[in-house]
XYZ file of C-alpha atoms in Angstrom:
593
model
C 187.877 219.116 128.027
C 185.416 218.042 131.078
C 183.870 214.664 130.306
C 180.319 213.847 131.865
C 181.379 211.687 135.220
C 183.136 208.373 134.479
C 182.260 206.569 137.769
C 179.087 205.054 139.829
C 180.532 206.470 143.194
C 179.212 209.954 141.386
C 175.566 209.122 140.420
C 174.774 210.988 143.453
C 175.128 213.943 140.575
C 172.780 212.439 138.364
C 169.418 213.589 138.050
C 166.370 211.760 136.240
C 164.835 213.597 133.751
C 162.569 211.262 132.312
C 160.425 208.559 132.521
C 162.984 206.160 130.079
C 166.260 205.309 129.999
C 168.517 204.061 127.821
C 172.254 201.503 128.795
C 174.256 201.561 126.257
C 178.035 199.146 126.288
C 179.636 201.162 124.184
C 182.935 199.094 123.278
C 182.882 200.536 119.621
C 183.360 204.274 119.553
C 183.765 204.405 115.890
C 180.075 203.056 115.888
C 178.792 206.066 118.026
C 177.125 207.636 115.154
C 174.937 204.704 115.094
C 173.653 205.305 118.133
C 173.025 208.846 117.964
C 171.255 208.406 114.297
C 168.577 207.071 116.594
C 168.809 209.396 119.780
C 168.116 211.792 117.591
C 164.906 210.349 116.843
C 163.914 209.825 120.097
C 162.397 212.207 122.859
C 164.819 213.274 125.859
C 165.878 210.180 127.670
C 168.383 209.406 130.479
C 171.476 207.604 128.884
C 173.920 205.434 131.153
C 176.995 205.021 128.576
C 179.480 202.097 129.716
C 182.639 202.186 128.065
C 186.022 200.266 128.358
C 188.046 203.022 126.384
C 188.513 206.807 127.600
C 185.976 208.758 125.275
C 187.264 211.038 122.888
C 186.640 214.549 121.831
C 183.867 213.943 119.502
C 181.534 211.936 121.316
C 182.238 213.856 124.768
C 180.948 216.848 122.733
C 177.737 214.859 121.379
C 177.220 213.698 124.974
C 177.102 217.379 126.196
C 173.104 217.319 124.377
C 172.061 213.933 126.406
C 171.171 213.849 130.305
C 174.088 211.363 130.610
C 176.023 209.651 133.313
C 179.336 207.826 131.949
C 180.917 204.624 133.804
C 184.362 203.213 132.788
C 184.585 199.764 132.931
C 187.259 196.826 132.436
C 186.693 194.431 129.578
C 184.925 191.550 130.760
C 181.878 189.740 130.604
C 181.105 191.685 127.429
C 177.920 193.794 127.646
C 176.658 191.236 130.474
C 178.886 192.585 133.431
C 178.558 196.333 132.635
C 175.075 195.812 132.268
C 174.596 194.442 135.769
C 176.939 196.944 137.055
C 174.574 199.620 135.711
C 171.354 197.679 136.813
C 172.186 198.684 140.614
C 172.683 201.836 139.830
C 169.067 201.989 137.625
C 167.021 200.538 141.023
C 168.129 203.579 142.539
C 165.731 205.737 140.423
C 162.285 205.155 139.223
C 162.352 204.311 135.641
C 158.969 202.994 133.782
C 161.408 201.586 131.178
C 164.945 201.041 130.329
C 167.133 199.863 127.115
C 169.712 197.810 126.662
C 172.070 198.207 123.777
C 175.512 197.777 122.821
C 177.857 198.003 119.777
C 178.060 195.304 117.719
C 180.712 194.119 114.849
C 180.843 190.166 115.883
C 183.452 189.535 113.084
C 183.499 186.030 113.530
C 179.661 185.970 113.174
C 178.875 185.600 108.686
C 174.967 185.748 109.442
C 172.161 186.090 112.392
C 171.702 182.612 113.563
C 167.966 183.129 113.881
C 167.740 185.233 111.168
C 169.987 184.041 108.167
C 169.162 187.429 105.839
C 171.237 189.625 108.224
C 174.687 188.490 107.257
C 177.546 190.148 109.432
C 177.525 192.025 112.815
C 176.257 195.417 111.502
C 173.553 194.338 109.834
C 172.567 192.484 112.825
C 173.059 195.654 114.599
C 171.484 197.942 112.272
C 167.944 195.553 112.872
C 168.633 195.874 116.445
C 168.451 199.474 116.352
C 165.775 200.194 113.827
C 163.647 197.873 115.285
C 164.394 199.264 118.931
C 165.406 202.688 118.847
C 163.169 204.029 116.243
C 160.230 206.216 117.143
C 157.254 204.108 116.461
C 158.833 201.532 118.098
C 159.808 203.712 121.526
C 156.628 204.873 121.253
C 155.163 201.250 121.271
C 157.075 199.958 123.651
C 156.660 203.232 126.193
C 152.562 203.234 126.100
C 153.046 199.485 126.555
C 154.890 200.063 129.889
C 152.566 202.442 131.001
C 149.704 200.296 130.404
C 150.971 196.964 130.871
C 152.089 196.598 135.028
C 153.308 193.194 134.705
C 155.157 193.563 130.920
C 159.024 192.976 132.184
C 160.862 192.376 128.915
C 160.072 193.659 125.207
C 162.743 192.191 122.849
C 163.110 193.423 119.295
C 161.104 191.822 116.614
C 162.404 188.743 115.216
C 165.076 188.549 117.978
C 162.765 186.625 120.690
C 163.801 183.270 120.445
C 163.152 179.644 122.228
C 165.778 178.299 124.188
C 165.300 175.050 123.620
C 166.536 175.425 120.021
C 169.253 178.536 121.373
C 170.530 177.269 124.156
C 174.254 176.872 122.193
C 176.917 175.748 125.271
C 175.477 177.635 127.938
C 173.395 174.059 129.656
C 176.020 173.719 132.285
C 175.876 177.431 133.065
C 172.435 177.295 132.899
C 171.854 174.804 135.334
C 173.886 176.624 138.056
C 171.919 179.626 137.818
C 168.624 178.160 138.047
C 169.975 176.220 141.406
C 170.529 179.882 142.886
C 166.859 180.478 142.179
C 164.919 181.121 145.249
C 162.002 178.633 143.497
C 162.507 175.340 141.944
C 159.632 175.448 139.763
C 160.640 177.385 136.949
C 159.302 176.955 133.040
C 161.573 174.526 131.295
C 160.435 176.326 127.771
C 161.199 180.161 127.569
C 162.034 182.641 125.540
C 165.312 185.508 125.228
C 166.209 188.282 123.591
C 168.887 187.161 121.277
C 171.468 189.689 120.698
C 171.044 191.262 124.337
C 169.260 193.784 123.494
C 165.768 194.605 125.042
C 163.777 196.578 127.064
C 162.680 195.892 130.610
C 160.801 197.368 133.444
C 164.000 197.665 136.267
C 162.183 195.770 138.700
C 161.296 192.654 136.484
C 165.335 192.126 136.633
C 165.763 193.042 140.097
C 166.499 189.194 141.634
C 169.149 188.975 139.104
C 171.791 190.999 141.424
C 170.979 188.234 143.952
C 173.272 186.696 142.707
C 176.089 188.225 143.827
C 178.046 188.197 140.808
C 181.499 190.159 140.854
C 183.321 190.878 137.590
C 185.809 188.295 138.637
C 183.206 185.979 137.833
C 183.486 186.478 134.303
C 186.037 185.023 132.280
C 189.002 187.467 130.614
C 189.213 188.045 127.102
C 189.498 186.736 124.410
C 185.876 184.495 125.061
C 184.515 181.910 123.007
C 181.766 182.369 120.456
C 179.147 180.951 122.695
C 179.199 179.082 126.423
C 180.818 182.003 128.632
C 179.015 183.379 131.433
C 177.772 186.329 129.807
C 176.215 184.272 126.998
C 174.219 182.606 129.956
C 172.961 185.406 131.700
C 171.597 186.344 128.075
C 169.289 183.513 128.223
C 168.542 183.555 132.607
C 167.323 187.072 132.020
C 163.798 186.213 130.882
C 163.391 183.415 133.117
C 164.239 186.068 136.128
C 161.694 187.913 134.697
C 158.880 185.448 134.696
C 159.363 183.795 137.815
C 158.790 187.270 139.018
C 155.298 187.178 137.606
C 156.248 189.278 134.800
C 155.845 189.183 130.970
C 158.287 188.429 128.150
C 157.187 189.314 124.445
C 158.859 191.697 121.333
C 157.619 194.567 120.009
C 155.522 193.246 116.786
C 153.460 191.784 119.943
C 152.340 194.875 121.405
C 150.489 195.974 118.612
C 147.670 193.586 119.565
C 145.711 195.793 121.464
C 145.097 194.389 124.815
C 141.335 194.213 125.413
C 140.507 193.617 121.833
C 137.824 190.907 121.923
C 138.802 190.179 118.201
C 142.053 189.376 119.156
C 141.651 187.962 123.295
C 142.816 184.365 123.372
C 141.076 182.802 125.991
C 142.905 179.616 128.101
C 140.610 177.386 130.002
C 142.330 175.098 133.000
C 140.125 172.416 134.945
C 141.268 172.389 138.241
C 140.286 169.817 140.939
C 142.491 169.195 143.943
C 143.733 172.401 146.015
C 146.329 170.233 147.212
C 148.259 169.860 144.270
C 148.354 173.665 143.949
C 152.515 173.152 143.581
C 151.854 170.844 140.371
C 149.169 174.085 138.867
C 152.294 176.590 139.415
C 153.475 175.022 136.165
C 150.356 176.309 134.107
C 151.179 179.632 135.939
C 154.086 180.002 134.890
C 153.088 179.114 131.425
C 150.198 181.925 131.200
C 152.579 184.209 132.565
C 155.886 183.171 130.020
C 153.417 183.958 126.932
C 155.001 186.237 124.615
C 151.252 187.037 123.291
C 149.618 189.995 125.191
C 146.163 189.802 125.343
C 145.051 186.476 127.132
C 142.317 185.370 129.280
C 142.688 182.492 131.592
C 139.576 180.628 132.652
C 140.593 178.043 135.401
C 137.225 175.734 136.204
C 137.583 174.174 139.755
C 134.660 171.701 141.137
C 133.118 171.515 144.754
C 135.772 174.289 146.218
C 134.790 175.987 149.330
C 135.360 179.317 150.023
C 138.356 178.902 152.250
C 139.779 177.013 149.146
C 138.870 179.313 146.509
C 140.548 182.241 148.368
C 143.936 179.666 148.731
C 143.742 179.634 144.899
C 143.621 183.072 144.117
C 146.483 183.535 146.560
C 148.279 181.090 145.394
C 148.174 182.231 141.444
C 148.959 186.246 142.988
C 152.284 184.649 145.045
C 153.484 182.986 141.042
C 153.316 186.776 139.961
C 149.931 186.410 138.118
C 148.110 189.620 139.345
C 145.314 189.518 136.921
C 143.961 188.509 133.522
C 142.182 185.062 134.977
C 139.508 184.387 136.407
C 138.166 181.105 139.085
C 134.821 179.619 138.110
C 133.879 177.186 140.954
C 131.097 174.048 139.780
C 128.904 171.409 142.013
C 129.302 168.202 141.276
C 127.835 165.695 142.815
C 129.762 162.749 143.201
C 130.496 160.018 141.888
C 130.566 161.536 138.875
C 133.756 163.089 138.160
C 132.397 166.155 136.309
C 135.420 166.353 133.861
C 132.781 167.517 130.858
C 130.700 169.781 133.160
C 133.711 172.076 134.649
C 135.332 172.346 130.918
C 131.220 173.517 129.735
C 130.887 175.883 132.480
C 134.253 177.572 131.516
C 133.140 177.976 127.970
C 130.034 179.312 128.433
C 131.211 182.197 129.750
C 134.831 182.666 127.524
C 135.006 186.065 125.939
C 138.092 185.531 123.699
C 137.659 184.874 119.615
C 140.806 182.404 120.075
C 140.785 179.007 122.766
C 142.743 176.467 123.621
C 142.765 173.994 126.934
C 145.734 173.622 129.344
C 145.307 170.804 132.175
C 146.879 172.094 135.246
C 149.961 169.975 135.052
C 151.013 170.527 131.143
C 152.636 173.511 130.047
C 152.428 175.435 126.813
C 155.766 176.887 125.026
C 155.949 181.045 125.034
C 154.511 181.534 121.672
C 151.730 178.994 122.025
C 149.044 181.883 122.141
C 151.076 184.176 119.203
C 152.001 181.225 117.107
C 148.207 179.567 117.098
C 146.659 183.026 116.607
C 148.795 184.136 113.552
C 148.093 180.744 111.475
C 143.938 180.673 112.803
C 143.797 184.672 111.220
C 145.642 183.922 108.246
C 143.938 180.594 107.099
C 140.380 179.471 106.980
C 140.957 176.741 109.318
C 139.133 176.580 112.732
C 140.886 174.580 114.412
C 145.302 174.843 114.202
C 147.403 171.690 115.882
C 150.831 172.053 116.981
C 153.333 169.233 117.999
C 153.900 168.532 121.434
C 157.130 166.908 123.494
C 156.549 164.433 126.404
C 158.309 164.872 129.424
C 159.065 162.214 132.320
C 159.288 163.559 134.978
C 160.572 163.206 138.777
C 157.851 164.143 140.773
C 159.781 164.488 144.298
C 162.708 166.600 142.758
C 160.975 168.471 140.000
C 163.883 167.184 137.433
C 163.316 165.967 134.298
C 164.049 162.592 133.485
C 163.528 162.353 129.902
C 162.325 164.294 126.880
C 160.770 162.974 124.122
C 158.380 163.227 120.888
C 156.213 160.202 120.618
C 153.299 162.129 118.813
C 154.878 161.257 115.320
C 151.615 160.836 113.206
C 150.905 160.817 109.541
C 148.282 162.623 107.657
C 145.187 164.621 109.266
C 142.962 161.964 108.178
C 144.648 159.438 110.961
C 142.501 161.521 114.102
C 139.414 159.403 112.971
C 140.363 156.348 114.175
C 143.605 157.081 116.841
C 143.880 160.011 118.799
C 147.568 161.903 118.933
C 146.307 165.291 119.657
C 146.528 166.341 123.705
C 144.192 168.791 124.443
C 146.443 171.657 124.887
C 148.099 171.008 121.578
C 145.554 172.818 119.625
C 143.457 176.023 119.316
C 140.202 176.979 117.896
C 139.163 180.071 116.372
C 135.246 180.438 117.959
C 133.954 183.041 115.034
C 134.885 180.190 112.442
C 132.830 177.714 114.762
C 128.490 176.718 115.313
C 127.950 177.954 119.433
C 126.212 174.901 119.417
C 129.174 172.660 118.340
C 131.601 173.500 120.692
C 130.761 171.699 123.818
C 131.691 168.937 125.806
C 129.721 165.601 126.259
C 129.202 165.179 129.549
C 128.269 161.371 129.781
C 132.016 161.083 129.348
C 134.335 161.667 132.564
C 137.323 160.330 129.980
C 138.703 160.563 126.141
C 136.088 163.598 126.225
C 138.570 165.778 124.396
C 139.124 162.806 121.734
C 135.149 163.540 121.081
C 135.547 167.138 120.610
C 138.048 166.698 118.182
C 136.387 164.322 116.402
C 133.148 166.096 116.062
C 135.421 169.376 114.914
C 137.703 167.648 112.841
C 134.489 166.434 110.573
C 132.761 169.391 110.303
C 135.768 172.324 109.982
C 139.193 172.758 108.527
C 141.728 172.157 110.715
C 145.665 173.475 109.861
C 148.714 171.358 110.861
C 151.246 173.802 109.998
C 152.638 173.731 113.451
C 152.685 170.171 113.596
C 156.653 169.731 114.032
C 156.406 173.189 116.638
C 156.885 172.241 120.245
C 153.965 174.068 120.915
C 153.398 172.375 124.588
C 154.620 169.666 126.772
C 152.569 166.556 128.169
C 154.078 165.552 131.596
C 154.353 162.111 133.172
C 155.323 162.139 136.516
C 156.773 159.206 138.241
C 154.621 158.886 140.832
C 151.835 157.421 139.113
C 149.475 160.726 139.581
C 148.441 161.068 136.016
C 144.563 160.939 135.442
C 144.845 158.880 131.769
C 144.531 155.235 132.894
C 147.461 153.711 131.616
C 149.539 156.528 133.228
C 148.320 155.738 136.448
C 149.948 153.176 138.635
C 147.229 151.165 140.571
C 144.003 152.353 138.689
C 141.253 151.018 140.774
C 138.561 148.586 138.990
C 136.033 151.577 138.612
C 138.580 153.644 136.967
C 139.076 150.867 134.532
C 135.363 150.196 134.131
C 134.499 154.289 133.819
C 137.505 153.964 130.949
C 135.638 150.983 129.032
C 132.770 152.702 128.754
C 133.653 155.883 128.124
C 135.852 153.976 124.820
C 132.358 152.288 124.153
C 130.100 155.167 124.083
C 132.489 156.842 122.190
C 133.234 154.731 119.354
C 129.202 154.509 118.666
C 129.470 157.548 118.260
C 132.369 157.374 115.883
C 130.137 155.148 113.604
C 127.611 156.968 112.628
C 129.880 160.108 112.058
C 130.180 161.864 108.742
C 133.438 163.610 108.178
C 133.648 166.480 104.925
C 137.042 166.093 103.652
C 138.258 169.057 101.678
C 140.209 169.557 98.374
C 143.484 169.867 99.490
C 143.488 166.820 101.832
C 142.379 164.677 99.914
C 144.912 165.597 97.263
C 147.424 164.326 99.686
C 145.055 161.504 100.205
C 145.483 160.448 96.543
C 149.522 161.005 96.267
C 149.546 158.475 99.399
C 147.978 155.560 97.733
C 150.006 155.873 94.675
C 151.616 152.559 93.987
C 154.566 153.630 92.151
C 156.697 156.720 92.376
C 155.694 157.220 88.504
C 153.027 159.512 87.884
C 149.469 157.650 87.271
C 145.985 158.454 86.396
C 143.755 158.058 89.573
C 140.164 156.851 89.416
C 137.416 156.734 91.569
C 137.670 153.294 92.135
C 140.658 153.912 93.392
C 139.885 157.002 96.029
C 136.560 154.846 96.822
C 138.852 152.000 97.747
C 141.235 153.845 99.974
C 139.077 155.657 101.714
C 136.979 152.935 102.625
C 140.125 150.359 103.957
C 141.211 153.425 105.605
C 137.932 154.330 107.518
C 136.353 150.909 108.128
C 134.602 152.435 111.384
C 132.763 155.215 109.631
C 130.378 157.002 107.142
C 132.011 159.108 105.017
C 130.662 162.289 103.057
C 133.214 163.269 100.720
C 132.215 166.264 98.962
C 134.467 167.754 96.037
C 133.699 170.691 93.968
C 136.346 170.173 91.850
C 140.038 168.603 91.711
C 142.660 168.795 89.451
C 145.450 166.778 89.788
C 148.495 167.606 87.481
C 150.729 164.782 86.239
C 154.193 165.752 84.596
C 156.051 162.665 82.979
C 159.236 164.300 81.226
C 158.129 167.105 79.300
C 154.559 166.062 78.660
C 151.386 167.234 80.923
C 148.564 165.098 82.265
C 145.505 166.204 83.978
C 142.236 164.368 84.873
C 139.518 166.266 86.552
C 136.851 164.488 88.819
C 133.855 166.547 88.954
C 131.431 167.119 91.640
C 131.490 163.454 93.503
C 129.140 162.025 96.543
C 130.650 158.551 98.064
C 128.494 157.317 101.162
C 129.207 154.393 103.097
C 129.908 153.015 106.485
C 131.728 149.477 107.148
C 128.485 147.908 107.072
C 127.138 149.944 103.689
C 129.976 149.273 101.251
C 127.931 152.468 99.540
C 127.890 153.370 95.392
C 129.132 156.158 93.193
């Protein structure tokens, strides 16, 4: 029986017959029908089959449906080395996109990592597959191709994953990939198909055979669970992809419909020094690593000429950002530094219903934009906070020195009087907020993000479900380049005396605030100044009393409808119910009920 060809010295036989393709490692034969379950599903599409085993009768016959091209392979580096073996042979061609499967039975493997409900390889598998290979999801992931130039990987959904917390014992391997990169500056927080198995526009993964990898490379059977080469490459594909200038997301992404005003999530970057464009390649990289499709970035500069603005733009094209942002350029006449007035000027003319802030030397993790927008449409909240990790960093090497989490805080109620929140640690949902409230105040050139929050964080819900998410990164360089003043190393007396007043002017303004405090905070409120771990009655003397220790500096409105708070001691229920209650007063009104 005549088997489709076997080796890559014959794809000068193969012809492309559509617009897809499809790899598949197939190690398993007995786990062909599998596969074809879902070709059958699918329209015609090219199918590169690597295999380590001579096929037999049954699936040579299947194959004889399929425009197919067969390689055998020897068994090592998994999926990994086949794959790459197959890549070269998928440049050749001019594919819009291509899949990546294999057969999986990973019998040392009780449960998905990532996701604990799939418990052995084939059920892992079998979520692979359906949530790849079926048609709705082809059909996704095709018109997302066609539409999106820059998408470069589409993983499965639920099987895009951070490497920070899926890194497993592949750092060392990691680390010598990256140094064959031909840039340096690279995001630190990504995301990768766990599993291996994705879709990709060819190109998007073209630098990857730059490295020159043989299959000798690869170690021989039998491999570890996790730390091998292949397990690597797993997790350097995306970042190949991104440093390109192209997109990483999964497929329950795409069905955000780019364009969408409803859904656009609009980024807004100040920008002041064009020669510190190295240091903005970060935030590039960061817009372009976001797993969330439809984004607009806003990025504010001040007294640019037009020789500069033009070094911008080229600048952001060369990181692999070809569009999707725009540069809004602002007079300022010094010596004010205009920090307020470039941030106002972006958001008067923001389209998106979703915002956030990213100075130009922070970075926000992948799902910033999908993780901010999911809890802001789901709650009633306006405003959602994430947590945030602080990196030192080397500024002449572009190493990291350190990584911590300093911004530890309690309850929501701590913002009024210390601020822990950077400004690219949150979002806001604009159709939940007053036009008129969202604005800067531009007689402070410092802590003018503290006032925004403040002023929000009275008026509007805000949602700390994300508050133990690295959701973004705060860096500190060595060299003493940071703008907040006790960052900097030799702040000059007028920075120090702009600081001052800045602090003064703002905590007037903190005075004679009024904050609304709703039901279920202050709930959590009342558990907190519970003496005893025994359940108690609480009385108003008792919330008047806290809240007014705990907010010396301010006026307080608390308003509440109604609260019931449930007591259970052994078998026997308590409840007490305050009714509608007004408490005003300020540190120097100690105010009435």
């Amino acid at each position: 029986m005549n088997q489709p060809s076997f080796h890559s010295e014959n794809v000068g036989e193969f012809k492309q017959k559509s617009k897809e393709a499809l790899i598949i490692h197939l190690y398993y034969h007995d786990l062909w029908d599998d596969i074809e379950y879902y070709l059958n599903q699918l329209p015609p599409i090219d199918i590169f089959i690597t295999t380590v085993h001579k096929l037999d009768e049954r699936i040579v016959n299947s194959l004889k449906k399929y425009n197919c091209f067969v390689i055998t392979v020897p068994n090592r580096g998994r999926d990994i080395a086949p794959f790459l073996e197959v890549l070269k042979i998928i440049l050749r061609f001019n594919y819009l996109a291509v899949g990546k499967i294999h057969t999986k039975k990973s019998p040392q493997t009780q449960y998905c990592p990532w996701l604990p409900t799939l418990t052995g390889g084939r059920a892992w598998q079998e979520d692979l597959f359906k949530k790849m290979l079926s048609r709705d999801s082809f059909d996704l992931v095709s018109s997302a191709f066609a539409a999106q130039p820059r998408l470069g990987i589409v993983a499965p959904q639920g099987h895009l994953v951070p490497i920070r917390e899926f890194i497993g014992d592949c750092s060392a391997f990691l680390d010598a990939l990256r140094g064959k990169l031909p840039s340096q500056l690279y995001p630190i927080d990504f995301n990768f198909p766990a599993g291996s198995m994705f879709w990709f526009r060819p190109e998007s993964l073209e630098k990857v055979l730059d490295l020159n990898l043989s299959l000798d490379d690869f170690e021989s059977e039998p491999l570890a669970i996790d730390g091998s080469l292949a397990h690597a490459l797993e997790r350097f594909f995306p970042l190949v992809s991104i440093i390109g200038g192209f997109k990483v997301t999964s497929t329950d992404r795409l069905k955000v419909v780019p364009g969408s005003q409803n859904e656009l999530f609009s980024i807004i970057t100040r920008f002041h020094d064009i020669s510190r464009l190295n240091i903005l390649s970060f935030a590039v990289k960061s817009i372009i690593s976001q797993s969330y499709q439809n984004i607009e970035w806003i990025i504010s500069v001040k007294n640019f000429g037009d020789g500069d603005i033009k070094k911008l733009d080229d600048f952001i094209k060369s990181c692999g950002l070809a569009s999707g942002y725009r540069i809004i350029n602002n007079t300022v006449a010094p010596p004010v530094d205009g920090r307020s007035k470039i941030l106002n000027a972006a958001l008067a003319v923001v389209s998106g219903r979703y915002l956030s802030f990213l100075d130009y030397d922070d970075t926000i993790s992948p799902d910033f934009c999908s993780l901010m927008r999911d809890v802001l449409s789901n709650s009633p909240s306006a405003v959602s906070v994430g947590g945030c990790a602080q990196i030192y960093f080397n500024a002449a090497t572009n190493e990291i020195i350190q990584k911590t989490f300093p911004y530890n805080w309690g309850r929501p109620i701590d913002i009024f009087w210390s601020n822990f929140i950077p400004i690219h640690s949150f979002a806001l949902d604009r159709s939940k907020i007053k036009n008129e409230e969202l604005f800067f105040d531009e007689k402070l050139d410092c802590v003018e993000d503290y006032d925004l929050l403040l002023r929000l964080a009275s008026k509007y819900e805000m949602d700390y479900t994300l508050r133990h998410f690295e959701v973004c990164q705060y860096y500190i360089r060595n060299d003493g380049t940071n703008t907040t003043l006790e960052l900097k190393a030799n702040p000059s007396p007028h920075e120090s005396e702009k600081w001052l007043k800045c602090e003064q002017i703002l905590k007037s303004k903190r005075n004679d605030l009024y904050v609304t405090l709703n039901v279920r905070e202050l709930r959590d409120y009342i558990c907190q100044i519970r003496s005893t771990r025994e359940p108690a009655e609480i009385n108003l003397g008792q919330i008047k009393l806290f809240v007014k220790n705990r907010l010396k500096e301010h006026r307080v409105l608390l308003e509440l409808l109604r609260i019931s708070y449930v007591m259970v001691r052994g078998a026997k229920r308590k409840m007490a119910k305050i009714r509608s209650v007004m408490i005003g007063f300020s540190s120097r009104n100690k105010g009435t009920i």
